[in-house]
Amino acid sequence: MSPKNLVIIMSDQHSRNLMGCYGDKIVKTPNLDKLAADGARFNACWTPSPVCVPARACFATGKYTHQIGHWDNADAYDGSIPSWHHRLRDAGHEVTSIGKLHFKSEDDDNGFTESIIPMHVIDGKGDLLGLIRDDGAPVRGGAYKMKSMAGPGESVYTQYDRDIAARAQIWLHERAGQERDKGFVLFVSFVCPHYPLTAPPEHFYRYYTDPDLPMPRFRGDGERASHKFLKDYAETFNFDDYFETEEDIRRAVAGYFGLCSFMDEQAGKVIDALEATGLRDDTSIVYTSDHGDALGQRGLWGKSTMQEEILGVPLIAAGAGFTPGSVIDTPCSLLDIYPFAFETVEEATLLEGDDDLPGVSLTKLADGVEPERNVLSEYHAMGSRTGAFAIRHGRFKYIHYARYDPQLFDLQSDPDELHDLAGDPEHADTLAECRARLLTMLDPDEVDRRARARQSELLEANGGREAVIARGDLGFSPPPGVAPTFN
């Protein structure tokens, strides 16, 4: 028997709904659609946090943000909490990463046998401006880039992703035919379709010239985001202020759609390399993303809110244990990949000390297991004035804010989350039950205080409010070898 291998492909900021296999009729993602046909598609996967650094720290450790304390994009994972990569590497497996990690630094032991062209937060500090979360938080100086960089061409991100795909193919070809006692794990992490919304021309124009290109929904009077939490975000990240015409929006949408297809093309190269090297039969493949993207819907752009277009991420798994073409509707989380990785390459249960992990292996979910749990996502970062916590409870989604009124949505009858049921007397019992279920997982007020205390500590350590404001806004993190540009 050949040892079992695992390839995890992760993109950045890919909204679940914008894929052919998830029902979209416009965006072309043929390689990932084929992967879904070969395996299982998870319809209700959430990110543990709707922003890069906390989401990736949770993904690595298999724990929620309130458990590990990596609250925001200025508090990156440093390897001090054991990750699935630490565990599997220390068990004798080759565990390699290629591409974006968004951890603190390459100087830390991040748990990999090797990290190839890794992307980390700037200077080990990241987005310090996000530490300022009070009512006087500065408007982001780099927000103009969302509109101004949308269009055809190459960006530092598309160039980086091409290199990631090339390195992954080389890595697989060089491992083919090697005698190994244990399976390997290859983590291939792309940055697209994260903005800048600059898409290679062959992908940009296939959408830009389409007369049926859909425009963002719910942008009219009375349709835009109205909850105080969403308004706080829009006031800090004022992306929409720069979209003055329909042409501006059209270029941004075509850019994002084009980047989705470009990323699919790069992922396809990695999957094809598995076929070409003869490794596919002994390798399980997972595709997912760290969080979604609003893409102008409700007048919002980017991430950092608790709406379904942000929390909902694609999750596809193919290989042993997954029935081709199957669809799993059970709510799940990126945290469920941690136990699945062990099951796949180690063929063992979790190691000692991992019994407090909330994850359930993807194969168990695919087998029909419906765990008695509520999937959680939480946010304590840039553009927010309060901690936010969301849980799935059956058909309902409950959002709790430490300082604002809660929200309740019926995702079955109202998938676009247009009708907040929190104030409806007919749903008072559901609201109370959801709140009680959240409180069994954490104390929102205590978690909110803990996050703020850590952020105050980091703010002070970096010279205080004025020094951090003077440093400026990065806009987006540059890949390795590219100098950061602050605004």
Short mmCIF file of C-alpha atoms in Angstrom, two decimals:
data_model
loop_
_atom_site.label_atom_id
_atom_site.label_comp_id
_atom_site.label_asym_id
_atom_site.label_seq_id
_atom_site.Cartn_x
_atom_site.Cartn_y
_atom_site.Cartn_z
CA MET A 1 0.00 0.00 0.00
CA SER A 2 1.30 3.44 -0.93
CA PRO A 3 1.21 6.05 1.84
CA LYS A 4 -1.72 8.42 1.63
CA ASN A 5 -1.05 12.04 0.74
CA LEU A 6 -3.01 15.26 1.09
CA VAL A 7 -2.99 18.42 -1.03
CA ILE A 8 -4.82 21.43 0.37
CA ILE A 9 -5.42 24.30 -2.04
CA MET A 10 -6.55 27.54 -0.43
CA SER A 11 -7.46 30.79 -2.16
CA ASP A 12 -8.00 34.18 -0.57
CA GLN A 13 -11.34 35.96 -0.39
CA HIS A 14 -13.28 33.63 -2.73
CA SER A 15 -17.03 33.93 -2.21
CA ARG A 16 -18.65 30.49 -2.22
CA ASN A 17 -21.52 31.39 -4.53
CA LEU A 18 -19.27 32.51 -7.40
CA MET A 19 -18.41 29.06 -8.72
CA GLY A 20 -20.10 26.91 -11.31
CA CYS A 21 -20.39 23.92 -8.97
CA TYR A 22 -22.20 26.12 -6.43
CA GLY A 23 -24.76 27.20 -9.01
CA ASP A 24 -23.31 30.35 -10.56
CA LYS A 25 -24.07 30.67 -14.29
CA ILE A 26 -21.52 33.37 -15.10
CA VAL A 27 -18.18 32.71 -13.37
CA LYS A 28 -16.16 29.97 -15.06
CA THR A 29 -14.33 27.64 -12.67
CA PRO A 30 -14.02 24.41 -14.71
CA ASN A 31 -11.14 22.86 -12.79
CA LEU A 32 -12.73 23.23 -9.38
CA ASP A 33 -16.11 22.20 -10.79
CA LYS A 34 -14.50 18.97 -11.99
CA LEU A 35 -12.93 18.45 -8.57
CA ALA A 36 -16.40 18.80 -7.04
CA ALA A 37 -17.77 16.27 -9.54
CA ASP A 38 -14.98 13.87 -8.52
CA GLY A 39 -15.66 14.34 -4.81
CA ALA A 40 -17.89 16.08 -2.31
CA ARG A 41 -19.14 19.66 -2.21
CA PHE A 42 -19.92 21.14 1.22
CA ASN A 43 -22.75 23.64 0.89
CA ALA A 44 -22.64 25.28 4.32
CA CYS A 45 -19.02 25.83 5.29
CA TRP A 46 -18.11 28.91 7.32
CA THR A 47 -14.84 30.65 7.99
CA PRO A 48 -14.04 30.90 11.72
CA SER A 49 -13.33 34.62 11.19
CA PRO A 50 -14.07 36.86 8.19
CA VAL A 51 -10.58 38.33 7.85
CA CYS A 52 -7.25 36.87 6.73
CA VAL A 53 -4.93 36.61 9.73
CA PRO A 54 -7.39 35.29 12.36
CA ALA A 55 -8.99 32.91 9.84
CA ARG A 56 -5.61 31.42 8.94
CA ALA A 57 -4.53 31.15 12.58
CA CYS A 58 -7.75 29.27 13.33
CA PHE A 59 -7.30 27.05 10.28
CA ALA A 60 -3.78 26.16 11.43
CA THR A 61 -4.63 25.43 15.06
CA GLY A 62 -8.10 23.96 14.61
CA LYS A 63 -9.46 26.34 17.25
CA TYR A 64 -11.66 29.43 17.32
CA THR A 65 -10.34 32.96 17.68
CA HIS A 66 -11.44 33.30 21.32
CA GLN A 67 -9.50 30.10 22.12
CA ILE A 68 -6.18 31.22 20.61
CA GLY A 69 -6.24 35.02 20.90
CA HIS A 70 -5.09 35.97 17.40
CA TRP A 71 -7.73 38.66 17.10
CA ASP A 72 -6.90 40.73 14.06
CA ASN A 73 -4.49 41.43 11.20
CA ALA A 74 -1.94 42.88 13.62
CA ASP A 75 -1.71 39.76 15.78
CA ALA A 76 -0.52 36.99 13.48
CA TYR A 77 0.08 33.32 14.25
CA ASP A 78 3.62 32.74 15.53
CA GLY A 79 3.76 28.97 15.86
CA SER A 80 3.45 28.99 19.66
CA ILE A 81 0.17 27.03 19.58
CA PRO A 82 0.59 23.60 17.94
CA SER A 83 -0.92 23.39 14.45
CA TRP A 84 -1.89 20.41 12.33
CA HIS A 85 1.34 21.05 10.38
CA HIS A 86 3.42 20.85 13.57
CA ARG A 87 1.69 17.64 14.61
CA LEU A 88 2.05 15.89 11.26
CA ARG A 89 5.62 17.06 10.69
CA ASP A 90 6.62 15.85 14.14
CA ALA A 91 4.96 12.50 13.36
CA GLY A 92 7.40 12.08 10.48
CA HIS A 93 5.46 13.43 7.51
CA GLU A 94 6.82 15.88 4.97
CA VAL A 95 4.58 18.94 5.32
CA THR A 96 5.34 21.72 2.84
CA SER A 97 3.67 25.08 2.25
CA ILE A 98 3.89 27.08 -0.97
CA GLY A 99 2.52 30.61 -1.04
CA LYS A 100 0.56 32.78 1.34
CA LEU A 101 0.57 31.96 5.04
CA HIS A 102 -0.02 35.41 6.60
CA PHE A 103 1.70 34.32 9.79
CA LYS A 104 3.98 36.55 11.86
CA SER A 105 7.34 35.71 10.31
CA GLU A 106 9.54 33.11 8.71
CA ASP A 107 11.78 33.28 11.80
CA ASP A 108 9.18 31.37 13.80
CA ASP A 109 8.70 27.61 13.73
CA ASN A 110 5.42 27.55 11.82
CA GLY A 111 5.29 23.77 11.71
CA PHE A 112 6.30 23.08 8.12
CA THR A 113 9.14 20.93 6.88
CA GLU A 114 9.68 23.67 4.32
CA SER A 115 7.93 26.93 3.42
CA ILE A 116 8.43 27.97 -0.21
CA ILE A 117 7.98 31.67 -1.13
CA PRO A 118 5.85 32.31 1.98
CA MET A 119 3.94 35.54 2.40
CA HIS A 120 3.67 36.87 5.95
CA VAL A 121 2.42 40.07 7.56
CA ILE A 122 4.57 43.16 7.01
CA ASP A 123 7.50 43.51 9.42
CA GLY A 124 5.95 40.92 11.72
CA LYS A 125 3.41 43.61 12.67
CA GLY A 126 0.78 43.63 9.94
CA ASP A 127 -2.17 45.98 9.97
CA LEU A 128 -1.54 48.12 13.04
CA LEU A 129 -4.18 50.63 11.98
CA GLY A 130 -6.83 47.98 12.67
CA LEU A 131 -5.96 48.12 16.37
CA ILE A 132 -7.82 51.45 16.58
CA ARG A 133 -11.46 50.42 16.94
CA ASP A 134 -13.10 53.29 18.81
CA ASP A 135 -15.48 55.89 17.38
CA GLY A 136 -12.54 57.97 16.20
CA ALA A 137 -11.00 55.23 14.06
CA PRO A 138 -9.43 56.80 10.97
CA VAL A 139 -10.88 56.29 7.50
CA ARG A 140 -8.67 53.95 5.51
CA GLY A 141 -6.32 55.79 3.18
CA GLY A 142 -5.89 52.81 0.85
CA ALA A 143 -9.59 52.31 0.14
CA TYR A 144 -9.30 54.03 -3.25
CA LYS A 145 -7.27 51.07 -4.55
CA MET A 146 -10.35 48.85 -4.76
CA LYS A 147 -11.73 50.99 -7.59
CA SER A 148 -8.59 52.47 -9.09
CA MET A 149 -6.80 49.16 -9.67
CA ALA A 150 -9.80 47.30 -11.11
CA GLY A 151 -9.27 46.37 -14.75
CA PRO A 152 -7.22 44.22 -17.14
CA GLY A 153 -3.55 43.48 -16.58
CA GLU A 154 -1.14 41.79 -14.19
CA SER A 155 -0.66 42.69 -10.54
CA VAL A 156 1.89 41.59 -7.97
CA TYR A 157 -0.74 39.08 -6.84
CA THR A 158 -1.35 37.43 -10.22
CA GLN A 159 2.41 37.22 -10.75
CA TYR A 160 2.83 35.69 -7.30
CA ASP A 161 0.07 33.15 -7.92
CA ARG A 162 1.67 32.07 -11.21
CA ASP A 163 4.90 31.44 -9.30
CA ILE A 164 3.03 29.51 -6.59
CA ALA A 165 1.41 27.26 -9.20
CA ALA A 166 4.76 26.69 -10.92
CA ARG A 167 6.53 25.84 -7.67
CA ALA A 168 3.76 23.43 -6.69
CA GLN A 169 4.02 21.60 -10.01
CA ILE A 170 7.80 21.34 -9.65
CA TRP A 171 7.45 20.06 -6.08
CA LEU A 172 5.02 17.32 -7.13
CA HIS A 173 7.11 16.21 -10.09
CA GLU A 174 10.20 15.97 -7.93
CA ARG A 175 8.36 13.86 -5.32
CA ALA A 176 6.94 11.44 -7.90
CA GLY A 177 8.51 8.01 -7.75
CA GLN A 178 10.25 8.60 -4.43
CA GLU A 179 10.07 5.80 -1.91
CA ARG A 180 8.33 7.08 1.21
CA ASP A 181 7.23 5.41 4.44
CA LYS A 182 4.74 8.15 5.23
CA GLY A 183 2.41 10.32 3.20
CA PHE A 184 3.10 13.98 2.50
CA VAL A 185 0.98 17.10 2.87
CA LEU A 186 1.30 19.95 0.38
CA PHE A 187 -0.44 23.20 1.28
CA VAL A 188 -0.76 25.41 -1.82
CA SER A 189 -2.04 28.86 -0.85
CA PHE A 190 -2.96 31.42 -3.53
CA VAL A 191 -3.78 35.10 -2.96
CA CYS A 192 -6.35 35.61 -5.73
CA PRO A 193 -9.16 36.62 -6.02
CA HIS A 194 -8.24 38.99 -3.18
CA TYR A 195 -8.05 42.55 -4.50
CA PRO A 196 -6.40 44.42 -6.27
CA LEU A 197 -9.08 43.59 -8.83
CA THR A 198 -6.57 43.50 -11.68
CA ALA A 199 -7.25 40.40 -13.76
CA PRO A 200 -5.23 39.03 -16.70
CA PRO A 201 -6.84 40.33 -19.92
CA GLU A 202 -8.02 36.95 -21.19
CA HIS A 203 -10.02 36.54 -18.00
CA PHE A 204 -11.09 40.16 -17.50
CA TYR A 205 -12.61 40.69 -20.94
CA ARG A 206 -14.60 37.44 -20.96
CA TYR A 207 -16.73 39.09 -18.27
CA TYR A 208 -16.36 42.79 -19.01
CA THR A 209 -17.79 42.36 -22.53
CA ASP A 210 -20.66 40.16 -21.33
CA PRO A 211 -23.91 42.16 -21.65
CA ASP A 212 -25.42 39.99 -18.89
CA LEU A 213 -22.66 40.72 -16.37
CA PRO A 214 -24.57 40.95 -13.06
CA MET A 215 -24.21 44.07 -10.99
CA PRO A 216 -24.08 43.98 -7.16
CA ARG A 217 -27.47 43.61 -5.54
CA PHE A 218 -29.19 45.61 -2.81
CA ARG A 219 -27.46 48.92 -3.53
CA GLY A 220 -30.58 51.06 -3.86
CA ASP A 221 -32.18 53.36 -1.31
CA GLY A 222 -33.55 51.29 1.54
CA GLU A 223 -31.57 48.21 0.47
CA ARG A 224 -28.10 49.07 1.68
CA ALA A 225 -26.56 47.83 4.89
CA SER A 226 -28.34 49.51 7.79
CA HIS A 227 -27.22 47.71 10.94
CA LYS A 228 -24.81 49.78 13.04
CA PHE A 229 -22.08 47.14 12.77
CA LEU A 230 -22.21 47.28 8.96
CA LYS A 231 -22.27 51.07 8.96
CA ASP A 232 -19.18 51.16 11.18
CA TYR A 233 -17.32 49.02 8.66
CA ALA A 234 -18.49 51.09 5.67
CA GLU A 235 -17.43 54.33 7.34
CA THR A 236 -13.92 53.02 8.04
CA PHE A 237 -13.46 51.12 4.78
CA ASN A 238 -15.18 53.60 2.51
CA PHE A 239 -14.57 51.63 -0.69
CA ASP A 240 -17.97 52.48 -2.09
CA ASP A 241 -17.31 56.24 -2.00
CA TYR A 242 -15.00 55.77 -4.99
CA PHE A 243 -17.50 53.87 -7.15
CA GLU A 244 -19.19 56.81 -8.79
CA THR A 245 -20.47 55.23 -12.01
CA GLU A 246 -21.81 51.94 -13.27
CA GLU A 247 -18.64 51.65 -15.37
CA ASP A 248 -16.55 51.75 -12.18
CA ILE A 249 -18.60 48.92 -10.71
CA ARG A 250 -18.56 46.94 -13.94
CA ARG A 251 -14.76 46.97 -14.07
CA ALA A 252 -14.56 45.82 -10.45
CA VAL A 253 -17.02 42.97 -10.93
CA ALA A 254 -15.28 41.85 -14.15
CA GLY A 255 -11.96 42.05 -12.32
CA TYR A 256 -13.14 39.87 -9.43
CA PHE A 257 -14.84 37.35 -11.72
CA GLY A 258 -11.70 37.29 -13.87
CA LEU A 259 -9.54 36.62 -10.82
CA CYS A 260 -11.81 33.74 -9.80
CA SER A 261 -11.25 32.14 -13.22
CA PHE A 262 -7.53 32.93 -13.11
CA MET A 263 -7.23 31.30 -9.70
CA ASP A 264 -9.17 28.28 -10.96
CA GLU A 265 -6.66 28.02 -13.82
CA GLN A 266 -3.74 27.96 -11.36
CA ALA A 267 -5.48 25.39 -9.14
CA GLY A 268 -6.07 23.27 -12.23
CA LYS A 269 -2.35 23.21 -12.93
CA VAL A 270 -1.70 21.75 -9.49
CA ILE A 271 -4.44 19.13 -9.89
CA ASP A 272 -3.18 18.23 -13.37
CA ALA A 273 0.33 17.78 -11.96
CA LEU A 274 -1.03 15.17 -9.55
CA GLU A 275 -2.46 13.28 -12.52
CA ALA A 276 0.72 13.63 -14.59
CA THR A 277 2.95 12.34 -11.79
CA GLY A 278 0.74 9.36 -10.97
CA LEU A 279 0.12 10.67 -7.44
CA ARG A 280 -3.59 11.36 -7.79
CA ASP A 281 -4.86 7.91 -6.78
CA ASP A 282 -3.03 8.07 -3.45
CA THR A 283 -3.79 11.73 -2.75
CA SER A 284 -6.83 13.43 -1.26
CA ILE A 285 -7.46 17.00 -2.43
CA VAL A 286 -9.21 19.79 -0.54
CA TYR A 287 -10.09 23.19 -1.97
CA THR A 288 -11.28 26.08 0.18
CA SER A 289 -10.80 29.80 0.89
CA ASP A 290 -10.15 31.80 4.04
CA HIS A 291 -13.32 33.97 3.70
CA GLY A 292 -15.58 35.51 1.08
CA ASP A 293 -16.08 38.95 -0.48
CA ALA A 294 -19.04 41.37 -0.51
CA LEU A 295 -18.19 42.66 -4.02
CA GLY A 296 -20.43 45.73 -3.77
CA GLN A 297 -23.47 43.92 -2.44
CA ARG A 298 -25.40 46.05 0.08
CA GLY A 299 -22.99 48.88 -0.78
CA LEU A 300 -20.11 46.99 0.86
CA TRP A 301 -16.78 45.78 -0.57
CA GLY A 302 -14.19 43.44 0.87
CA LYS A 303 -14.69 41.28 3.96
CA SER A 304 -15.00 41.85 7.73
CA THR A 305 -18.77 41.48 8.19
CA MET A 306 -20.98 38.60 9.29
CA GLN A 307 -23.06 38.41 6.10
CA GLU A 308 -23.30 35.06 4.34
CA GLU A 309 -21.37 36.24 1.27
CA ILE A 310 -18.42 36.77 3.64
CA LEU A 311 -18.74 33.90 6.12
CA GLY A 312 -19.64 31.31 3.50
CA VAL A 313 -16.59 29.72 1.89
CA PRO A 314 -16.24 26.99 -0.74
CA LEU A 315 -15.18 23.59 0.51
CA ILE A 316 -14.56 20.69 -1.86
CA ALA A 317 -12.93 17.38 -0.94
CA ALA A 318 -12.03 14.54 -3.28
CA GLY A 319 -10.33 11.21 -2.65
CA ALA A 320 -10.90 8.17 -0.46
CA GLY A 321 -14.05 8.51 1.63
CA PHE A 322 -15.92 10.90 -0.66
CA THR A 323 -18.62 9.83 -3.08
CA PRO A 324 -18.21 11.54 -6.47
CA GLY A 325 -20.79 14.26 -7.02
CA SER A 326 -22.06 14.18 -3.44
CA VAL A 327 -23.37 17.29 -1.69
CA ILE A 328 -23.23 17.80 2.08
CA ASP A 329 -25.60 20.36 3.57
CA THR A 330 -24.54 19.90 7.20
CA PRO A 331 -23.04 23.17 8.52
CA CYS A 332 -19.27 22.88 8.85
CA SER A 333 -16.14 24.96 9.34
CA LEU A 334 -12.58 25.32 8.14
CA LEU A 335 -11.69 23.86 11.54
CA ASP A 336 -12.98 20.50 10.31
CA ILE A 337 -9.96 20.19 8.02
CA TYR A 338 -7.62 19.71 11.03
CA PRO A 339 -8.93 16.26 12.06
CA PHE A 340 -9.38 15.29 8.41
CA ALA A 341 -5.68 15.92 7.74
CA PHE A 342 -4.76 13.48 10.53
CA GLU A 343 -7.23 10.89 9.33
CA THR A 344 -5.89 11.10 5.78
CA VAL A 345 -2.12 10.89 6.12
CA GLU A 346 -1.58 9.57 9.63
CA GLU A 347 -4.56 7.20 9.51
CA ALA A 348 -5.02 7.91 13.20
CA THR A 349 -7.17 9.92 15.54
CA LEU A 350 -5.92 13.19 16.93
CA LEU A 351 -2.84 13.26 19.12
CA GLU A 352 -2.83 13.73 22.86
CA GLY A 353 -3.69 17.32 23.73
CA ASP A 354 -6.02 17.79 20.78
CA ASP A 355 -9.18 16.59 22.52
CA ASP A 356 -10.50 20.15 22.94
CA LEU A 357 -10.71 20.81 19.20
CA PRO A 358 -14.20 21.66 17.92
CA GLY A 359 -13.60 20.18 14.45
CA VAL A 360 -15.23 17.06 12.99
CA SER A 361 -13.47 15.25 10.15
CA LEU A 362 -14.81 15.96 6.67
CA THR A 363 -15.20 12.24 5.96
CA LYS A 364 -17.46 11.84 8.98
CA LEU A 365 -19.60 14.74 7.78
CA ALA A 366 -19.65 13.19 4.30
CA ASP A 367 -20.80 9.90 5.87
CA GLY A 368 -23.84 11.65 7.29
CA VAL A 369 -22.69 12.43 10.82
CA GLU A 370 -24.56 15.47 12.14
CA PRO A 371 -22.65 16.58 15.22
CA GLU A 372 -24.49 18.21 18.11
CA ARG A 373 -22.73 21.55 17.82
CA ASN A 374 -23.20 25.06 16.52
CA VAL A 375 -20.65 26.26 13.97
CA LEU A 376 -19.22 29.63 15.04
CA SER A 377 -17.60 32.61 13.37
CA GLU A 378 -16.36 35.67 15.26
CA TYR A 379 -14.83 39.06 14.47
CA HIS A 380 -12.81 41.53 16.59
CA ALA A 381 -10.80 43.39 14.00
CA MET A 382 -10.47 46.38 11.67
CA GLY A 383 -13.54 48.51 11.01
CA SER A 384 -15.52 47.19 13.98
CA ARG A 385 -16.51 48.91 17.20
CA THR A 386 -17.72 45.73 18.87
CA GLY A 387 -17.01 42.03 18.92
CA ALA A 388 -19.36 40.06 16.66
CA PHE A 389 -20.31 36.38 16.97
CA ALA A 390 -22.40 34.30 14.56
CA ILE A 391 -23.69 30.74 14.95
CA ARG A 392 -25.68 28.41 12.72
CA HIS A 393 -28.59 26.71 14.47
CA GLY A 394 -30.52 24.59 12.02
CA ARG A 395 -32.00 26.89 9.40
CA PHE A 396 -31.29 29.97 11.51
CA LYS A 397 -28.30 32.25 11.73
CA TYR A 398 -27.87 34.24 14.92
CA ILE A 399 -25.48 37.21 15.13
CA HIS A 400 -24.61 38.53 18.57
CA TYR A 401 -22.82 41.85 19.09
CA ALA A 402 -21.20 42.73 22.39
CA ARG A 403 -22.44 46.32 22.11
CA TYR A 404 -25.25 46.32 19.53
CA ASP A 405 -28.62 44.66 19.05
CA PRO A 406 -28.53 41.07 17.78
CA GLN A 407 -29.72 39.80 14.41
CA LEU A 408 -31.58 36.62 13.42
CA PHE A 409 -32.08 35.29 9.90
CA ASP A 410 -33.84 32.28 8.45
CA LEU A 411 -31.33 31.16 5.83
CA GLN A 412 -33.77 28.69 4.34
CA SER A 413 -36.53 31.16 3.46
CA ASP A 414 -34.29 34.25 3.34
CA PRO A 415 -30.82 33.27 2.03
CA ASP A 416 -30.01 36.91 1.20
CA GLU A 417 -30.56 37.96 4.84
CA LEU A 418 -32.97 40.75 4.01
CA HIS A 419 -35.40 40.20 6.88
CA ASP A 420 -34.01 40.48 10.41
CA LEU A 421 -36.24 38.41 12.69
CA ALA A 422 -34.61 39.46 15.96
CA GLY A 423 -37.42 41.87 16.80
CA ASP A 424 -40.24 39.58 15.69
CA PRO A 425 -42.23 38.26 18.70
CA GLU A 426 -42.98 35.06 16.79
CA HIS A 427 -39.27 34.25 16.81
CA ALA A 428 -38.54 35.27 20.40
CA ASP A 429 -38.06 31.65 21.49
CA THR A 430 -35.64 30.96 18.63
CA LEU A 431 -33.70 34.11 19.46
CA ALA A 432 -33.45 33.10 23.12
CA GLU A 433 -32.39 29.56 22.26
CA CYS A 434 -29.68 30.77 19.89
CA ARG A 435 -28.36 33.18 22.49
CA ALA A 436 -28.29 30.41 25.10
CA ARG A 437 -26.41 28.13 22.70
CA LEU A 438 -23.81 30.83 22.05
CA LEU A 439 -23.35 31.36 25.78
CA THR A 440 -22.50 27.68 26.22
CA MET A 441 -19.55 28.26 23.89
CA LEU A 442 -18.24 31.58 25.21
CA ASP A 443 -18.99 34.75 27.15
CA PRO A 444 -19.24 37.48 24.48
CA ASP A 445 -18.57 40.34 26.88
CA GLU A 446 -15.51 38.65 28.37
CA VAL A 447 -14.14 37.79 24.93
CA ASP A 448 -14.74 41.36 23.72
CA ARG A 449 -12.87 42.76 26.73
CA ARG A 450 -9.98 40.34 26.22
CA ALA A 451 -9.63 41.26 22.55
CA ARG A 452 -9.63 44.98 23.33
CA ALA A 453 -7.06 44.58 26.09
CA ARG A 454 -4.69 42.78 23.74
CA GLN A 455 -5.20 45.41 21.05
CA SER A 456 -4.50 48.23 23.52
CA GLU A 457 -1.33 46.43 24.53
CA LEU A 458 -0.15 46.12 20.91
CA LEU A 459 -1.09 49.71 20.15
CA GLU A 460 1.00 50.95 23.04
CA ALA A 461 3.91 48.68 22.09
CA ASN A 462 3.95 50.26 18.63
CA GLY A 463 4.14 53.85 19.78
CA GLY A 464 0.51 54.61 20.45
CA ARG A 465 -2.38 55.89 18.39
CA GLU A 466 -0.67 58.81 16.65
CA ALA A 467 2.37 56.76 15.65
CA VAL A 468 0.19 54.04 14.17
CA ILE A 469 -1.93 56.56 12.26
CA ALA A 470 1.25 58.19 10.93
CA ARG A 471 2.45 54.78 9.68
CA GLY A 472 -0.57 54.73 7.38
CA ASP A 473 -2.74 52.20 5.60
CA LEU A 474 -1.20 49.38 3.62
CA GLY A 475 -4.27 48.62 1.49
CA PHE A 476 -3.18 45.03 0.93
CA SER A 477 -0.13 43.01 1.94
CA PRO A 478 2.60 42.69 -0.70
CA PRO A 479 3.99 39.29 -1.66
CA PRO A 480 7.61 38.41 -0.81
CA GLY A 481 10.17 40.59 -2.53
CA VAL A 482 7.77 43.52 -3.06
CA ALA A 483 8.19 46.61 -0.91
CA PRO A 484 5.09 47.74 1.04
CA THR A 485 3.38 50.99 0.05
CA PHE A 486 1.55 52.88 2.80
CA ASN A 487 -1.06 55.58 2.21
#
